[in-house]
mmCIF file of N, CA, C and O in Angstrom:
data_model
loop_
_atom_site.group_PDB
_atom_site.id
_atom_site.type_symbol
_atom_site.label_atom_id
_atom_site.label_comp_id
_atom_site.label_asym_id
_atom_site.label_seq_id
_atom_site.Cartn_x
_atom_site.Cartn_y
_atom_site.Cartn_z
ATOM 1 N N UNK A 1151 0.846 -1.189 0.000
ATOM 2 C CA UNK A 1151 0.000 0.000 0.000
ATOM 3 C C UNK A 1151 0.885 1.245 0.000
ATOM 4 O O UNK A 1151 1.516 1.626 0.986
ATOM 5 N N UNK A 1152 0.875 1.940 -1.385
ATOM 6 C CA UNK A 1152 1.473 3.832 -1.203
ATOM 7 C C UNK A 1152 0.852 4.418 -0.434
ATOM 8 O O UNK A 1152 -0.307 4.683 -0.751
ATOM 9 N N UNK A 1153 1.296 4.802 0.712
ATOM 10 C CA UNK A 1153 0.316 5.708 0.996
ATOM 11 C C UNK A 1153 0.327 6.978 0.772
ATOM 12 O O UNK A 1153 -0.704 7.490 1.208
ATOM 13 N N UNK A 1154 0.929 7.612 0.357
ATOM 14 C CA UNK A 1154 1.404 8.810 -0.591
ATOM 15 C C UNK A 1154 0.328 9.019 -1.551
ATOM 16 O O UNK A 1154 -0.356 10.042 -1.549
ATOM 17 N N UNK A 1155 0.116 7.697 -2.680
ATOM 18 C CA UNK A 1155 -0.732 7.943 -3.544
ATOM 19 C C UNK A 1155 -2.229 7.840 -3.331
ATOM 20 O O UNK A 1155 -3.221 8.308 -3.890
ATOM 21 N N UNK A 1156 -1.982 6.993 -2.236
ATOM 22 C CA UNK A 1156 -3.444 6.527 -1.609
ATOM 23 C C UNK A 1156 -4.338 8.166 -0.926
ATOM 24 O O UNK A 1156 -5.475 8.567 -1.176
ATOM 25 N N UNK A 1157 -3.330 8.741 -0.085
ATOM 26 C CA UNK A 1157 -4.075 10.228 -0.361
ATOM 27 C C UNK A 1157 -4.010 11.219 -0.561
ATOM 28 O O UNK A 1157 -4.531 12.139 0.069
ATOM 29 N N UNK A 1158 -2.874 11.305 -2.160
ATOM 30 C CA UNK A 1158 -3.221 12.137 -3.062
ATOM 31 C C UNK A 1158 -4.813 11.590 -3.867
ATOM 32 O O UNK A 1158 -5.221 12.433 -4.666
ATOM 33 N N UNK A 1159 -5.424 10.730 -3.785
ATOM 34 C CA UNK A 1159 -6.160 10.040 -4.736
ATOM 35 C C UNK A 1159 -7.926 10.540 -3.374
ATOM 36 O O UNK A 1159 -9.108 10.880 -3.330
ATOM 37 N N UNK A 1160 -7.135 10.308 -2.869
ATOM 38 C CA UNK A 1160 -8.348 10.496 -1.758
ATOM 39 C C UNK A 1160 -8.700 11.992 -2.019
ATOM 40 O O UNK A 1160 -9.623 12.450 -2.693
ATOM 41 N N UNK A 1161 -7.782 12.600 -1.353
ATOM 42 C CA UNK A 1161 -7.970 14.280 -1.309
ATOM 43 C C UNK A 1161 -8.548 14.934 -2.704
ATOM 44 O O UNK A 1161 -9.408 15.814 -2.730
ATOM 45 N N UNK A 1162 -7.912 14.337 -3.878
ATOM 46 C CA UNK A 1162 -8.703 14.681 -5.021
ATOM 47 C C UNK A 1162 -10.101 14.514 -5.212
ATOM 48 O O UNK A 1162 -10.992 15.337 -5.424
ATOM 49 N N UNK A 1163 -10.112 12.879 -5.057
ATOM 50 C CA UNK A 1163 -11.665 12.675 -4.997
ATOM 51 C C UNK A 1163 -12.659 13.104 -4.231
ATOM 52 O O UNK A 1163 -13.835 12.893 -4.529
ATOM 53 N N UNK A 1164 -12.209 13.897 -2.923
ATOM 54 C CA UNK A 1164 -13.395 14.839 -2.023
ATOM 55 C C UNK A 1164 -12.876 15.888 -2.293
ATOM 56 O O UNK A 1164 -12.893 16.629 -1.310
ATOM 57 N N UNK A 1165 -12.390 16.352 -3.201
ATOM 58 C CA UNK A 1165 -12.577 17.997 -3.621
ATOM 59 C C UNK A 1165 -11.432 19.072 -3.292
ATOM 60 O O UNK A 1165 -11.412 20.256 -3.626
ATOM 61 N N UNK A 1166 -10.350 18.250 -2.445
ATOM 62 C CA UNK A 1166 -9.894 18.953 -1.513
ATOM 63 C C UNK A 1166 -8.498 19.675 -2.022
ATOM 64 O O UNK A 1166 -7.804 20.562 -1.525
ATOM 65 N N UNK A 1167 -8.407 18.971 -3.125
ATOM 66 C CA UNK A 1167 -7.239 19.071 -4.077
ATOM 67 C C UNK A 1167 -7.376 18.939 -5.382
ATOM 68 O O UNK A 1167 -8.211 18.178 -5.871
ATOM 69 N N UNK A 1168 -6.432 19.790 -6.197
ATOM 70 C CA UNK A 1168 -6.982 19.797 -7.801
ATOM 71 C C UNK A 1168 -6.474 18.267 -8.470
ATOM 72 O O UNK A 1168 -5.911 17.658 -7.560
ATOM 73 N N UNK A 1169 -6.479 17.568 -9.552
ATOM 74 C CA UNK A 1169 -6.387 16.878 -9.901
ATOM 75 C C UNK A 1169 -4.213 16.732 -10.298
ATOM 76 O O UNK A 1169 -3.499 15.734 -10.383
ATOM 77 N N UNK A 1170 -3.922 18.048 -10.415
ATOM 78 C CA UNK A 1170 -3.074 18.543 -11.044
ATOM 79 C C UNK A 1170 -2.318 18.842 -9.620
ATOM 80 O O UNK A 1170 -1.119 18.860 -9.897
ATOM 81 N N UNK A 1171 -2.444 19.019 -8.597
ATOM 82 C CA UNK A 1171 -1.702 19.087 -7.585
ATOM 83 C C UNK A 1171 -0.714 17.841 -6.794
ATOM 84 O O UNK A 1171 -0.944 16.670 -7.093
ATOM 85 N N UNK A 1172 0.137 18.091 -6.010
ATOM 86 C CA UNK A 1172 1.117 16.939 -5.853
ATOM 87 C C UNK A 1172 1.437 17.323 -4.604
ATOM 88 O O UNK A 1172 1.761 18.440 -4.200
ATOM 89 N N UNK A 1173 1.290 16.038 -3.875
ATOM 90 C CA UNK A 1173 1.518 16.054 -2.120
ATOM 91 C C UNK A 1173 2.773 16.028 -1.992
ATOM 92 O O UNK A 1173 3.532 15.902 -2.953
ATOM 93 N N UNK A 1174 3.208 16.164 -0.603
ATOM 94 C CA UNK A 1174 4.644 15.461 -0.385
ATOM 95 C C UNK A 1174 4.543 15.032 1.236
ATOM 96 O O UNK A 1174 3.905 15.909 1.818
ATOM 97 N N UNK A 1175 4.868 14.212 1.940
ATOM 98 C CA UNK A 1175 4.407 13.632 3.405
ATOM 99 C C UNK A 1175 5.825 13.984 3.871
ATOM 100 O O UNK A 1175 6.861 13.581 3.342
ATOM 101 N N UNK A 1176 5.702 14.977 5.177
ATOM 102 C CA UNK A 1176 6.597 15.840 5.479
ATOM 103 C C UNK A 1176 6.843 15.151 6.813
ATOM 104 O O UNK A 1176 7.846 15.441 7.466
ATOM 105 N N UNK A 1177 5.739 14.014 7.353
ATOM 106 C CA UNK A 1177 6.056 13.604 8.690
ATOM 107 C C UNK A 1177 4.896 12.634 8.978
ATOM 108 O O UNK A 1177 3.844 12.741 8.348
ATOM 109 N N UNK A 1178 5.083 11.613 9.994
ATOM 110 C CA UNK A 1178 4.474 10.365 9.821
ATOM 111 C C UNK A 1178 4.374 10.162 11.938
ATOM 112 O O UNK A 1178 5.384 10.174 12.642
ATOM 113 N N UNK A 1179 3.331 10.047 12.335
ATOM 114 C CA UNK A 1179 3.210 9.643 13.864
ATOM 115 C C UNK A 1179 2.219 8.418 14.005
ATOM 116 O O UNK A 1179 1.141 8.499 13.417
ATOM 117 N N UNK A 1180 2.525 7.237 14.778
ATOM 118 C CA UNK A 1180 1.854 6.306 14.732
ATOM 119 C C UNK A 1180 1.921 5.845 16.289
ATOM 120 O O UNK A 1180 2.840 5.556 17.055
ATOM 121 N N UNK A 1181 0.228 5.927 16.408
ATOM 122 C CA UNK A 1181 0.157 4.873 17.752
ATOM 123 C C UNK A 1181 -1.115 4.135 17.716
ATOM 124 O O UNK A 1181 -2.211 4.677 17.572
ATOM 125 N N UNK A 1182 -0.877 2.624 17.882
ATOM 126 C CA UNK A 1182 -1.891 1.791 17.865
ATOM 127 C C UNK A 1182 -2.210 1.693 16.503
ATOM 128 O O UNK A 1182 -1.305 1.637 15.670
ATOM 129 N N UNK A 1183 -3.390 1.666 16.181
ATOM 130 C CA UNK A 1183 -4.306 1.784 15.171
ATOM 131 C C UNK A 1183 -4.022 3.085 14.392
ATOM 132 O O UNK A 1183 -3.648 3.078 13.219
ATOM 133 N N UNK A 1184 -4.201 4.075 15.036
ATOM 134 C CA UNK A 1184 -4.169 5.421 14.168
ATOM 135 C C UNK A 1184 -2.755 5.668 13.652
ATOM 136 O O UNK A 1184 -1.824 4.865 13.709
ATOM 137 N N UNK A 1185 -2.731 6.869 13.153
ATOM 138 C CA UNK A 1185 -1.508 7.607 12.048
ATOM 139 C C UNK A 1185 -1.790 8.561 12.133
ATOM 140 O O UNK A 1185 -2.976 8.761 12.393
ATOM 141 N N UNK A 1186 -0.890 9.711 11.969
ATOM 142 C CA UNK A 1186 -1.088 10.969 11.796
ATOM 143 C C UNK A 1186 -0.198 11.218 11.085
ATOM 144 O O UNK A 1186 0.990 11.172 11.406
ATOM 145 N N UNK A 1187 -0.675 11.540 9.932
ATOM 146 C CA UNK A 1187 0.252 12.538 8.949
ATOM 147 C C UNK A 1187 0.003 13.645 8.325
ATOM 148 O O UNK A 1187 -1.075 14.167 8.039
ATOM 149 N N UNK A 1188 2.020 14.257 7.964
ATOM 150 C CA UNK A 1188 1.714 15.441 7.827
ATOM 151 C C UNK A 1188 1.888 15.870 6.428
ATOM 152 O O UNK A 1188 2.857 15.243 5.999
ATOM 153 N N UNK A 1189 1.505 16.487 5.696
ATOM 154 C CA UNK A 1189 1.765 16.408 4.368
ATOM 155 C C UNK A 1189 1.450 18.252 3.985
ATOM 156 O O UNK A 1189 0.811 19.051 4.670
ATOM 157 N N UNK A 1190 2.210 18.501 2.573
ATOM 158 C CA UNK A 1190 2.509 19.850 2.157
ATOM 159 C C UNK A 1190 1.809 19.235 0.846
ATOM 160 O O UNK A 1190 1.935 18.064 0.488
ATOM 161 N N UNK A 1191 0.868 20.455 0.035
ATOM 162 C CA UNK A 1191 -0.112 20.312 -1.008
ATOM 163 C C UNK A 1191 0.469 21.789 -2.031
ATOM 164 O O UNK A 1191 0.450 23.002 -1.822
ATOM 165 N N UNK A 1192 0.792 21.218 -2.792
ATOM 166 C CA UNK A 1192 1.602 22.108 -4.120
ATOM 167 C C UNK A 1192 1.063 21.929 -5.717
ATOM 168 O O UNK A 1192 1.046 20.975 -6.495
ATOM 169 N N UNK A 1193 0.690 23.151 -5.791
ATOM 170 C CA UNK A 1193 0.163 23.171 -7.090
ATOM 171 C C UNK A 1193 0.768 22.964 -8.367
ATOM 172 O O UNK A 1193 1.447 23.948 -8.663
ATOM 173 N N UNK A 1194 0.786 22.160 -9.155
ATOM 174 C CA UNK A 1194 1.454 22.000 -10.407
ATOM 175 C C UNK A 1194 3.148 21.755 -10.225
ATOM 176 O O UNK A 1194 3.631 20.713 -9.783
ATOM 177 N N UNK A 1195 3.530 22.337 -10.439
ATOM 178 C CA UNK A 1195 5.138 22.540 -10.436
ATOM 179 C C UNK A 1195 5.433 23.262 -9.610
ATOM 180 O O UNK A 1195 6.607 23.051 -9.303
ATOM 181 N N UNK A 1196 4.724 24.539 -8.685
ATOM 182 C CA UNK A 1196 5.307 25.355 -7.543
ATOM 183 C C UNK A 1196 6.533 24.652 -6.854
ATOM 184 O O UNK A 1196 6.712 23.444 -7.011
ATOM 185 N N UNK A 1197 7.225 25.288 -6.225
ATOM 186 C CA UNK A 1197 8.121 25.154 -5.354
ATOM 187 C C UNK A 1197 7.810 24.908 -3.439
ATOM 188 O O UNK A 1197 8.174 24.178 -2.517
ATOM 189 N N UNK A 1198 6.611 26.454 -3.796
ATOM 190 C CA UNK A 1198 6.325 26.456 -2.824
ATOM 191 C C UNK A 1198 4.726 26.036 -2.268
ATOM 192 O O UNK A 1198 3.734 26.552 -2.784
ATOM 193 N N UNK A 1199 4.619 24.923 -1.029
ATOM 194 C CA UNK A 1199 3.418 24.620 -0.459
ATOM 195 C C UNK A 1199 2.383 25.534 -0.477
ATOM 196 O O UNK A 1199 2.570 26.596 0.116
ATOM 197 N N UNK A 1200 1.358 25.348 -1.018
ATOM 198 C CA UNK A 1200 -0.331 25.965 -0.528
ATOM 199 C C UNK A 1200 -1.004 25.962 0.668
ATOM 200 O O UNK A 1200 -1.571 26.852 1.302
ATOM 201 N N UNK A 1201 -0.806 24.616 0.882
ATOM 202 C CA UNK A 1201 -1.761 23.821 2.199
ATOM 203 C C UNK A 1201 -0.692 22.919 3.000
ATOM 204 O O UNK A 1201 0.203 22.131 2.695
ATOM 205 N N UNK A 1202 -1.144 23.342 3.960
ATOM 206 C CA UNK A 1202 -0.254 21.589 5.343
ATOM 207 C C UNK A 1202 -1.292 21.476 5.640
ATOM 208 O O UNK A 1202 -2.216 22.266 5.834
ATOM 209 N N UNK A 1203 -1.125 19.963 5.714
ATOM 210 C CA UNK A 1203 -2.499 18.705 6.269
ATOM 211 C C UNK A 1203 -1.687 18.195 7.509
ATOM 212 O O UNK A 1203 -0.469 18.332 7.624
ATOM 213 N N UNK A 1204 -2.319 17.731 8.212
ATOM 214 C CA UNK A 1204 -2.088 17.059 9.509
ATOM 215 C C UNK A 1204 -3.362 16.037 9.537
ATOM 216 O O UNK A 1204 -4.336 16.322 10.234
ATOM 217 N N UNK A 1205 -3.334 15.012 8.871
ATOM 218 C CA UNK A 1205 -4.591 14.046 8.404
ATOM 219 C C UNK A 1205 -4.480 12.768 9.518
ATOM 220 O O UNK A 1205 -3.429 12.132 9.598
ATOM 221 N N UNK A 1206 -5.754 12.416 10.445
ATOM 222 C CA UNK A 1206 -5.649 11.497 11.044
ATOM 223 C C UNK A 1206 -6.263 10.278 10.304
ATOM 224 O O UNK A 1206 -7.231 10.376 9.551
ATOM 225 N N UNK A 1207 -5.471 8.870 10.648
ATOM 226 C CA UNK A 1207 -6.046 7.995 9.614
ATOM 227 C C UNK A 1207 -5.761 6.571 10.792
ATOM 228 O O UNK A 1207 -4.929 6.255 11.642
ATOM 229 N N UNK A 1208 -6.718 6.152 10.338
ATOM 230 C CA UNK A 1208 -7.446 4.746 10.904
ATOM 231 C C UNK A 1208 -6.778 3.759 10.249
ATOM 232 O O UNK A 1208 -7.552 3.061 9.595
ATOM 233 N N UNK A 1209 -5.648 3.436 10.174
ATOM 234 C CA UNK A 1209 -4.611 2.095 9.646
ATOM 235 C C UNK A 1209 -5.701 1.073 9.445
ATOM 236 O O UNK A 1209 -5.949 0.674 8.307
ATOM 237 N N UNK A 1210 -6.296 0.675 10.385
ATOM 238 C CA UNK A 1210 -6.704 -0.892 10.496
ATOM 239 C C UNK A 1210 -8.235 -0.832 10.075
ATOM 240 O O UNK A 1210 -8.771 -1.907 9.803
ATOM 241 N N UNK A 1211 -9.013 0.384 9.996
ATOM 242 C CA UNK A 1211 -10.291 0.064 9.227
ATOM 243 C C UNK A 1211 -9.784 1.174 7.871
ATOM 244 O O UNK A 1211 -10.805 1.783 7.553
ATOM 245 N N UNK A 1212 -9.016 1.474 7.297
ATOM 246 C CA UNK A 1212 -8.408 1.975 6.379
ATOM 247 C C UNK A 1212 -9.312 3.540 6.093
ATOM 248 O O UNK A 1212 -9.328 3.869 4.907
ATOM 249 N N UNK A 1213 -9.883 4.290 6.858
ATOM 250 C CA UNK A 1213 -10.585 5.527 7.129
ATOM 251 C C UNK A 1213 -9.722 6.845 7.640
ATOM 252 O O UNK A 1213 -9.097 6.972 8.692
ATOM 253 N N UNK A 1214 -9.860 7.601 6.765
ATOM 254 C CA UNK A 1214 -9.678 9.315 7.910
ATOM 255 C C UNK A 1214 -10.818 9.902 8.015
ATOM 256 O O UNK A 1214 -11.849 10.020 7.354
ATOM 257 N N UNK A 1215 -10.145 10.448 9.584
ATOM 258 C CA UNK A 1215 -11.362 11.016 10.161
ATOM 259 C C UNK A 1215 -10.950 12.486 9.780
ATOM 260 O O UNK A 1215 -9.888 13.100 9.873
ATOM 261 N N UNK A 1216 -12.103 12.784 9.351
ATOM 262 C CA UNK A 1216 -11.285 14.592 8.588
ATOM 263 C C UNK A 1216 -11.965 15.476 9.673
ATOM 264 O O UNK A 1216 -11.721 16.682 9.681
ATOM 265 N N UNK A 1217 -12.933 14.846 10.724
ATOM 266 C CA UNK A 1217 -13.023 15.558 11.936
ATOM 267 C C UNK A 1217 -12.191 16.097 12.993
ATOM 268 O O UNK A 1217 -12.480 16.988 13.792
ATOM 269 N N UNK A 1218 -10.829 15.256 12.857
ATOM 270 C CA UNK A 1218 -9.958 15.404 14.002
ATOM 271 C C UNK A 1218 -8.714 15.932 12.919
ATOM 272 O O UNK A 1218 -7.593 16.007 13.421
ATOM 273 N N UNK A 1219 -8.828 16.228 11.750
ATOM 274 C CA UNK A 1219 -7.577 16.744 11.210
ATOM 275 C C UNK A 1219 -7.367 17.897 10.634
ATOM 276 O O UNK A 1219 -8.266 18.374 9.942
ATOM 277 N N UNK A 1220 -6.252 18.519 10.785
ATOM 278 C CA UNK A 1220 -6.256 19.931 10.636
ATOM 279 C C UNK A 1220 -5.627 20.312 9.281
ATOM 280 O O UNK A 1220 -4.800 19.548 8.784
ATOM 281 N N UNK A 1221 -6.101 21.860 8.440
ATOM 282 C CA UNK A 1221 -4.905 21.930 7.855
ATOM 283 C C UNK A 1221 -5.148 24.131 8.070
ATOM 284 O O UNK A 1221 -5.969 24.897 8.576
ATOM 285 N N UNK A 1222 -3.739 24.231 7.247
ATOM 286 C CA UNK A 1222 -3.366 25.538 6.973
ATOM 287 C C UNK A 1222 -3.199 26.132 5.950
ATOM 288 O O UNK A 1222 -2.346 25.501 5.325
ATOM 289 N N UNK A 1223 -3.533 27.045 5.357
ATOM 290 C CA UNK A 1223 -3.105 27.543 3.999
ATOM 291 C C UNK A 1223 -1.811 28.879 4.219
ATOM 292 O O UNK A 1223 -1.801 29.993 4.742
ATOM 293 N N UNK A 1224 -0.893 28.085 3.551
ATOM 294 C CA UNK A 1224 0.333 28.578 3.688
ATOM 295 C C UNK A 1224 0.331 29.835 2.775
ATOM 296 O O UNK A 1224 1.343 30.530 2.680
#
């Protein structure tokens, strides 16, 4: 399992990102079941980040909860 691609593919498909945009996972926290990651959202070719995600994700029923996760527009 990518998980890189797994949610760039996600975030696109709920809207949250253009089709044409490209993640990069800047940091990874794991306890138990859950994950928390952190990821930078860049448009096209930019250099520079748009958005930081801080996405909580459910490893073992394969779900994020986009209730408990934050982001910023840089």
């Amino acid at each position: 399992m990518d998980i890189q691609n797994t949610l760039r593919n996600l975030l696109v498909n709920t809207g949250r990102i253009s089709s044409k945009d490209r993640i990069e996972i800047i940091g990874k926290s794991v306890s138990g079941d859950f994950a928390r990651i952190e990821i930078h959202a860049f448009h096209g070719r930019k250099k520079h980040p748009f958005v930081y995600w801080n996405i909580c994700v459910d490893m073992a029923r394969e779900l994020v909860h986009w209730d408990t996760s934050t982001f910023y527009y840089i």
